Amino acid sequence: MKALVLSGGAGTRLRPITHTSAKQLVPVANKPVLFYGLESIAAAGITEVGVVVGDTAAEIEEAVGDGSKFGLEITYIPQERPLGLAHAVLIARDFLGDDDFVMYLGDNFIVGGIASLVDEFRAHRPDAQILLTHVPDPRSFGVAELDPAGQVTGLEEKPEKPKSDLALVGVYLFTPVIHDAVRAIEPSWRGELEITHALQHLIDVRADVRSTVIEGYWKDTGNVTDMLEVNRTVLETVGHRIDGEVDEASELVGRVVVEEGARIVASRVVGPVVIGAGTQVSDSYIGPFTSVAENCRITDSELEFSIVLRDSLIQGVGRIESSLIGRHVEVTPTTGVPSAHRLVLGDHSKVQIRS
């Protein structure tokens, strides 16, 4: 069995972060989201993985390499434009051959991994198996309709009037029959080859399409709110580990990870928190559910329920919360009068200011 991991896409909902970084590499608890998926695939006993890449291919390849650090063999499959999930299957035909495979969206996060799901698929081997979960607003997802016996009877992509609240989770399991289905469908109104259309084709020709409703935690980390929520969930599982330096004037409460080379000086850190290698926190408060990446400087500030990416400076700005701060960012107070805000913002930025 092989795996196909989708790591293309523009990541428009995470702009401006994704103007300069692949959305799959935004870190959760200081580890890229994509890495959690690759580790889940390896834990399921799958070693041959095709990674579909787009405009951010160079960054993905630099981060993942040949896959050996995950116990995987990686083959990169270029996709000129994000033309749909079914299109990714289409262009991966040579890599997949006639093997069964799991398709995993690289920006999705599933607590507990996929090993039991893969085992179930291997045991029963339906033509396709999809994962579903109940969501409050299914209009942003592929949506499944089930009959009273739980069989999949229909699928729609981002419907205006959903027929159920069951959204497709970004993990799919297929036998080679899916290749005929992706060749049989036409592009949707979005100009994409939709995997929901390919699955509907299988249903129409009476193939065996099964579903599993997962009750565990799943998130599509496509926006800032979900990124922060996933970060919170992962941080709840961390232990207490101090590999860096903590001076006597500092107080650490609860589960805090201080990586090697990091320094905590005259500060209070209340976990769960992860402080990356080479980062210095001084005269500051770091509150729960915060991850600070490597080589950052946080001085005379308060930070809580946030993600800070590497090489950033936060200095003398009071309290920051519920925020995603990118790489090489400087957050500092203004000086002089009159009181004013001085902003340099990228496209699609969102700023909340107390006037």
Coordinates of C-alpha atoms in Angstrom, one line a residue:
M1 CA 0.0 0.0 0.0
K2 CA 1.2 3.5 -0.9
A3 CA 0.4 7.0 0.2
L4 CA -0.3 10.2 -1.8
V5 CA 0.1 13.4 0.2
L6 CA -1.2 16.6 -1.2
S7 CA 1.1 19.6 -0.4
G8 CA 0.3 22.1 -3.2
G9 CA -2.4 24.7 -3.0
A10 CA -2.1 28.5 -2.4
G11 CA -3.2 28.6 1.2
T12 CA -5.3 31.7 0.6
R13 CA -7.0 31.5 4.0
L14 CA -3.7 31.8 5.8
R15 CA -2.4 34.9 4.0
P16 CA -0.2 36.8 4.5
I17 CA 1.7 34.0 6.1
T18 CA 1.4 31.8 3.0
H19 CA 2.6 34.6 0.7
T20 CA 6.1 33.5 1.7
S21 CA 5.6 30.0 3.2
A22 CA 3.9 26.8 2.4
K23 CA 0.7 26.4 4.4
Q24 CA 1.7 22.7 5.2
L25 CA 4.8 24.0 6.9
V26 CA 3.2 26.4 9.3
P27 CA 4.2 24.9 12.7
V28 CA 1.9 23.4 15.3
A29 CA 3.8 23.1 18.7
N30 CA 6.9 24.0 16.7
K31 CA 6.5 21.2 14.2
P32 CA 5.1 21.6 10.7
V33 CA 1.6 20.4 10.2
L34 CA 2.7 18.2 7.3
F35 CA 5.1 16.3 9.5
Y36 CA 2.3 15.0 11.7
G37 CA 0.7 13.5 8.6
L38 CA 3.9 11.9 7.4
E39 CA 4.4 10.4 10.9
S40 CA 0.9 9.0 10.9
I41 CA 1.5 7.4 7.5
A42 CA 4.7 5.8 8.7
A43 CA 3.0 4.6 11.9
A44 CA 0.4 2.9 9.7
G45 CA 3.2 0.8 8.1
I46 CA 3.3 2.6 4.8
T47 CA 6.7 3.5 3.4
E48 CA 6.3 4.6 -0.2
V49 CA 4.9 8.1 -0.3
G50 CA 4.2 10.4 -3.3
V51 CA 4.1 14.1 -2.4
V52 CA 2.2 16.3 -4.8
V53 CA 3.8 19.8 -4.8
G54 CA 3.1 23.1 -6.5
D55 CA 4.6 26.6 -6.3
T56 CA 6.1 25.9 -2.9
A57 CA 7.8 22.7 -4.1
A58 CA 11.4 23.9 -3.2
E59 CA 10.4 24.7 0.4
I60 CA 8.5 21.4 0.8
E61 CA 11.4 19.4 -0.6
E62 CA 13.9 21.2 1.6
A63 CA 11.9 20.5 4.7
V64 CA 10.9 16.8 4.0
G65 CA 14.0 15.7 2.1
D66 CA 14.0 12.1 0.9
G67 CA 11.7 11.1 3.7
S68 CA 14.4 9.0 5.6
K69 CA 13.9 11.0 8.8
F70 CA 10.3 9.7 8.9
G71 CA 11.2 6.2 7.8
L72 CA 9.7 6.9 4.4
E73 CA 10.7 6.9 0.7
I74 CA 9.5 10.1 -0.8
T75 CA 8.7 10.7 -4.5
Y76 CA 7.8 14.3 -5.5
I77 CA 5.1 14.7 -8.1
P78 CA 4.8 18.3 -9.6
Q79 CA 1.4 19.8 -10.2
E80 CA 1.4 22.9 -12.3
R81 CA -1.7 24.3 -10.8
P82 CA -4.1 23.2 -8.0
L83 CA -6.7 21.6 -10.3
G84 CA -8.5 19.5 -7.7
L85 CA -7.9 16.4 -5.6
A86 CA -9.0 14.1 -8.4
H87 CA -6.4 15.8 -10.6
A88 CA -3.7 14.9 -8.1
V89 CA -4.7 11.3 -8.4
L90 CA -4.7 11.6 -12.2
I91 CA -1.1 12.9 -12.3
A92 CA 0.2 10.4 -9.8
R93 CA -0.9 7.4 -11.8
D94 CA 2.6 6.3 -12.7
F95 CA 3.7 6.5 -9.1
L96 CA 0.6 4.7 -7.7
G97 CA 0.6 1.9 -10.3
D98 CA -1.9 -0.8 -9.4
D99 CA -1.4 -0.5 -5.6
D100 CA -4.0 0.5 -3.0
F101 CA -3.3 3.8 -1.5
V102 CA -4.3 6.4 1.1
M103 CA -4.6 10.0 0.0
Y104 CA -3.8 12.5 2.8
L105 CA -4.3 16.2 2.6
G106 CA -1.1 17.7 4.0
D107 CA -2.7 20.5 5.9
N108 CA -5.1 18.2 7.8
F109 CA -4.6 17.1 11.4
I110 CA -6.1 13.9 12.9
V111 CA -5.4 13.1 16.6
G112 CA -4.5 9.5 17.0
G113 CA -3.3 9.0 13.4
I114 CA -4.7 6.7 10.8
A115 CA -3.2 3.3 11.6
S116 CA -6.5 1.7 12.7
L117 CA -8.3 3.1 9.6
V118 CA -5.6 1.7 7.3
D119 CA -5.9 -1.7 9.1
E120 CA -9.7 -1.7 8.7
F121 CA -9.3 -0.9 5.0
R122 CA -6.8 -3.7 4.5
A123 CA -9.0 -6.2 6.2
H124 CA -12.2 -5.5 4.2
R125 CA -10.7 -3.8 1.1
P126 CA -13.7 -1.9 -0.3
D127 CA -13.2 0.0 -3.5
A128 CA -13.1 3.2 -1.6
Q129 CA -13.4 4.3 2.0
I130 CA -14.0 7.8 3.2
L131 CA -13.8 9.5 6.6
L132 CA -16.6 11.7 7.8
T133 CA -17.1 13.9 10.8
H134 CA -20.0 16.1 12.0
V135 CA -19.4 19.8 11.5
P136 CA -21.6 22.8 12.4
D137 CA -21.4 24.4 9.0
P138 CA -20.8 21.9 6.2
R139 CA -21.0 24.4 3.3
S140 CA -17.2 24.7 3.2
F141 CA -16.6 21.0 2.8
G142 CA -17.4 18.0 0.7
V143 CA -20.6 16.6 2.2
A144 CA -21.8 13.0 2.3
E145 CA -25.4 11.7 2.4
L146 CA -26.0 8.3 4.0
D147 CA -29.0 6.0 3.9
P148 CA -30.5 4.6 7.2
A149 CA -28.1 1.7 7.0
G150 CA -25.1 4.1 6.9
Q151 CA -24.2 3.5 3.2
V152 CA -23.0 6.4 1.2
T153 CA -25.7 7.4 -1.3
G154 CA -24.4 10.8 -2.5
L155 CA -21.6 13.4 -2.3
E156 CA -21.6 17.1 -3.0
E157 CA -18.7 19.6 -3.0
K158 CA -19.3 22.7 -0.9
P159 CA -23.1 22.7 -1.4
E160 CA -25.2 25.8 -0.7
K161 CA -27.9 23.6 0.9
P162 CA -26.1 20.6 2.5
K163 CA -28.2 17.4 2.8
S164 CA -26.3 16.4 6.0
D165 CA -23.8 17.7 8.5
L166 CA -21.2 15.0 7.6
A167 CA -18.1 16.5 6.1
L168 CA -15.4 14.6 4.3
V169 CA -12.2 14.5 6.4
G170 CA -9.0 14.9 4.3
V171 CA -8.1 11.3 4.3
Y172 CA -9.3 8.8 1.6
L173 CA -8.5 5.1 1.0
F174 CA -8.7 3.7 -2.5
T175 CA -8.1 0.6 -4.6
P176 CA -7.0 1.1 -8.2
V177 CA -10.6 1.4 -9.4
I178 CA -10.4 5.1 -8.5
H179 CA -8.2 5.6 -11.6
D180 CA -11.1 4.9 -13.9
A181 CA -13.3 7.2 -11.9
V182 CA -11.0 10.2 -12.1
R183 CA -10.7 9.8 -15.9
A184 CA -14.5 9.6 -16.2
I185 CA -15.4 12.9 -14.7
E186 CA -15.4 16.5 -16.0
P187 CA -14.1 19.6 -14.3
S188 CA -16.6 21.3 -11.9
W189 CA -17.8 24.9 -12.1
R190 CA -14.6 25.8 -10.2
G191 CA -12.5 24.3 -13.0
E192 CA -11.3 21.5 -10.8
L193 CA -11.5 17.7 -10.9
E194 CA -13.4 17.1 -7.7
I195 CA -12.7 13.9 -5.7
T196 CA -16.4 14.0 -4.6
H197 CA -17.4 13.7 -8.3
A198 CA -15.0 10.7 -8.7
L199 CA -16.5 9.1 -5.6
Q200 CA -20.0 9.8 -6.8
H201 CA -19.1 8.0 -10.1
L202 CA -18.0 5.0 -8.1
I203 CA -21.4 5.1 -6.3
D204 CA -23.2 5.4 -9.6
V205 CA -21.5 2.3 -11.0
R206 CA -22.3 0.4 -7.8
A207 CA -18.7 0.2 -6.5
D208 CA -18.2 -0.5 -2.9
V209 CA -17.8 2.9 -1.2
R210 CA -17.8 2.8 2.6
S211 CA -17.6 5.5 5.2
T212 CA -16.3 5.8 8.7
V213 CA -17.6 8.5 11.0
I214 CA -14.7 9.6 13.2
E215 CA -15.5 10.9 16.7
G216 CA -11.9 11.9 17.4
Y217 CA -10.3 15.3 16.8
W218 CA -9.9 16.5 13.2
K219 CA -9.0 19.9 11.8
D220 CA -8.4 21.4 8.4
T221 CA -5.7 23.9 9.4
G222 CA -6.5 26.2 6.5
N223 CA -7.2 29.3 8.6
V224 CA -5.7 31.1 11.7
T225 CA -8.5 30.1 14.1
D226 CA -8.1 26.4 13.3
M227 CA -4.3 26.7 13.5
L228 CA -4.5 28.1 17.0
E229 CA -7.0 25.4 18.0
V230 CA -4.8 22.6 16.7
N231 CA -1.8 24.2 18.4
R232 CA -3.8 24.1 21.7
T233 CA -4.8 20.5 21.2
V234 CA -1.2 19.4 20.6
L235 CA 0.2 21.4 23.4
E236 CA -2.2 19.6 25.8
T237 CA -0.2 16.5 25.1
V238 CA 3.3 17.8 25.8
G239 CA 5.3 16.9 28.8
H240 CA 7.7 19.0 30.9
R241 CA 11.2 19.3 29.6
I242 CA 13.9 21.8 30.2
D243 CA 17.0 21.5 27.9
G244 CA 17.7 25.3 27.9
E245 CA 18.5 27.8 30.7
V246 CA 16.0 29.1 33.2
D247 CA 17.3 31.7 35.7
E248 CA 16.4 31.9 39.4
A249 CA 14.2 35.0 38.8
S250 CA 11.9 33.0 36.5
E251 CA 8.9 30.9 37.3
L252 CA 7.7 27.9 35.2
V253 CA 4.2 26.6 36.0
G254 CA 2.8 23.4 34.5
R255 CA 4.1 21.6 31.4
V256 CA 6.7 23.7 29.7
V257 CA 9.3 22.7 27.1
V258 CA 12.4 24.8 26.8
E259 CA 14.5 23.6 23.9
E260 CA 18.3 23.5 23.9
G261 CA 19.9 26.9 23.6
A262 CA 16.7 28.8 24.7
R263 CA 16.9 31.1 27.7
I264 CA 14.2 32.2 30.2
V265 CA 15.2 35.3 32.1
A266 CA 13.2 37.1 34.8
S267 CA 9.9 35.7 33.3
R268 CA 6.8 33.7 34.1
V269 CA 5.8 30.9 31.8
V270 CA 2.5 29.1 32.4
G271 CA 2.1 25.9 30.3
P272 CA 1.4 24.2 28.2
V273 CA 4.0 26.1 26.3
V274 CA 6.9 25.3 23.9
I275 CA 9.9 27.6 23.6
G276 CA 12.1 26.9 20.6
A277 CA 15.9 26.5 20.4
G278 CA 17.9 29.7 20.6
T279 CA 14.9 31.8 21.7
Q280 CA 15.3 34.2 24.6
V281 CA 12.3 35.3 26.8
S282 CA 13.1 38.1 29.2
D283 CA 11.0 40.2 31.6
S284 CA 7.9 38.7 30.0
Y285 CA 4.9 36.5 30.6
I286 CA 4.1 33.5 28.3
G287 CA 0.7 32.1 28.9
P288 CA -0.9 28.7 28.1
F289 CA -1.3 27.3 24.6
T290 CA 1.6 29.3 23.1
S291 CA 4.4 28.0 20.9
V292 CA 7.4 30.2 20.2
A293 CA 9.7 28.9 17.4
E294 CA 13.5 29.0 17.3
N295 CA 15.7 32.1 17.5
C296 CA 13.0 34.5 18.7
R297 CA 13.3 37.4 21.2
I298 CA 10.4 38.2 23.5
T299 CA 11.1 41.1 25.9
D300 CA 8.9 43.0 28.3
S301 CA 5.7 41.6 26.7
E302 CA 2.8 39.2 27.4
L303 CA 1.9 36.5 25.0
E304 CA -0.9 33.9 25.3
F305 CA -2.8 31.4 23.0
S306 CA -0.5 32.3 20.1
I307 CA 2.0 30.9 17.6
V308 CA 5.2 32.8 16.9
L309 CA 7.3 31.6 13.9
R310 CA 11.1 31.7 13.9
D311 CA 13.4 34.7 14.0
S312 CA 10.8 37.1 15.3
L313 CA 11.1 40.0 17.8
I314 CA 8.3 41.0 20.2
Q315 CA 9.4 43.8 22.5
G316 CA 7.6 46.1 24.9
V317 CA 4.1 45.8 23.4
G318 CA 2.0 44.8 26.4
R319 CA -0.3 41.8 25.8
I320 CA -0.8 39.8 22.6
E321 CA -3.2 36.9 22.4
S322 CA -5.0 34.6 19.8
S323 CA -2.3 35.6 17.2
L324 CA -0.3 34.0 14.5
I325 CA 3.0 35.9 14.0
G326 CA 5.1 35.0 11.0
R327 CA 8.9 34.6 10.4
H328 CA 11.3 37.6 10.8
V329 CA 8.5 39.8 12.2
E330 CA 9.2 42.8 14.5
V331 CA 6.5 43.9 16.9
T332 CA 7.6 47.0 18.9
P333 CA 5.9 50.0 20.4
T334 CA 5.7 53.3 18.6
T335 CA 7.4 56.4 20.0
G336 CA 6.5 60.1 20.2
V337 CA 3.2 61.9 19.7
P338 CA 0.6 62.3 18.4
S339 CA -0.6 58.8 19.2
A340 CA -0.9 56.8 16.0
H341 CA -0.6 53.3 14.5
R342 CA 2.1 52.7 12.0
L343 CA 1.4 49.6 9.8
V344 CA 3.1 47.7 7.0
L345 CA 0.6 45.0 6.0
G346 CA 0.6 42.5 3.2
D347 CA -2.3 41.6 1.0
H348 CA -5.3 40.0 2.7
S349 CA -4.0 40.9 6.2
K350 CA -6.5 41.3 9.1
V351 CA -5.7 43.7 11.9
Q352 CA -7.8 44.5 15.0
I353 CA -6.9 47.9 16.7
R354 CA -8.3 49.5 19.8
S355 CA -8.7 53.1 18.8

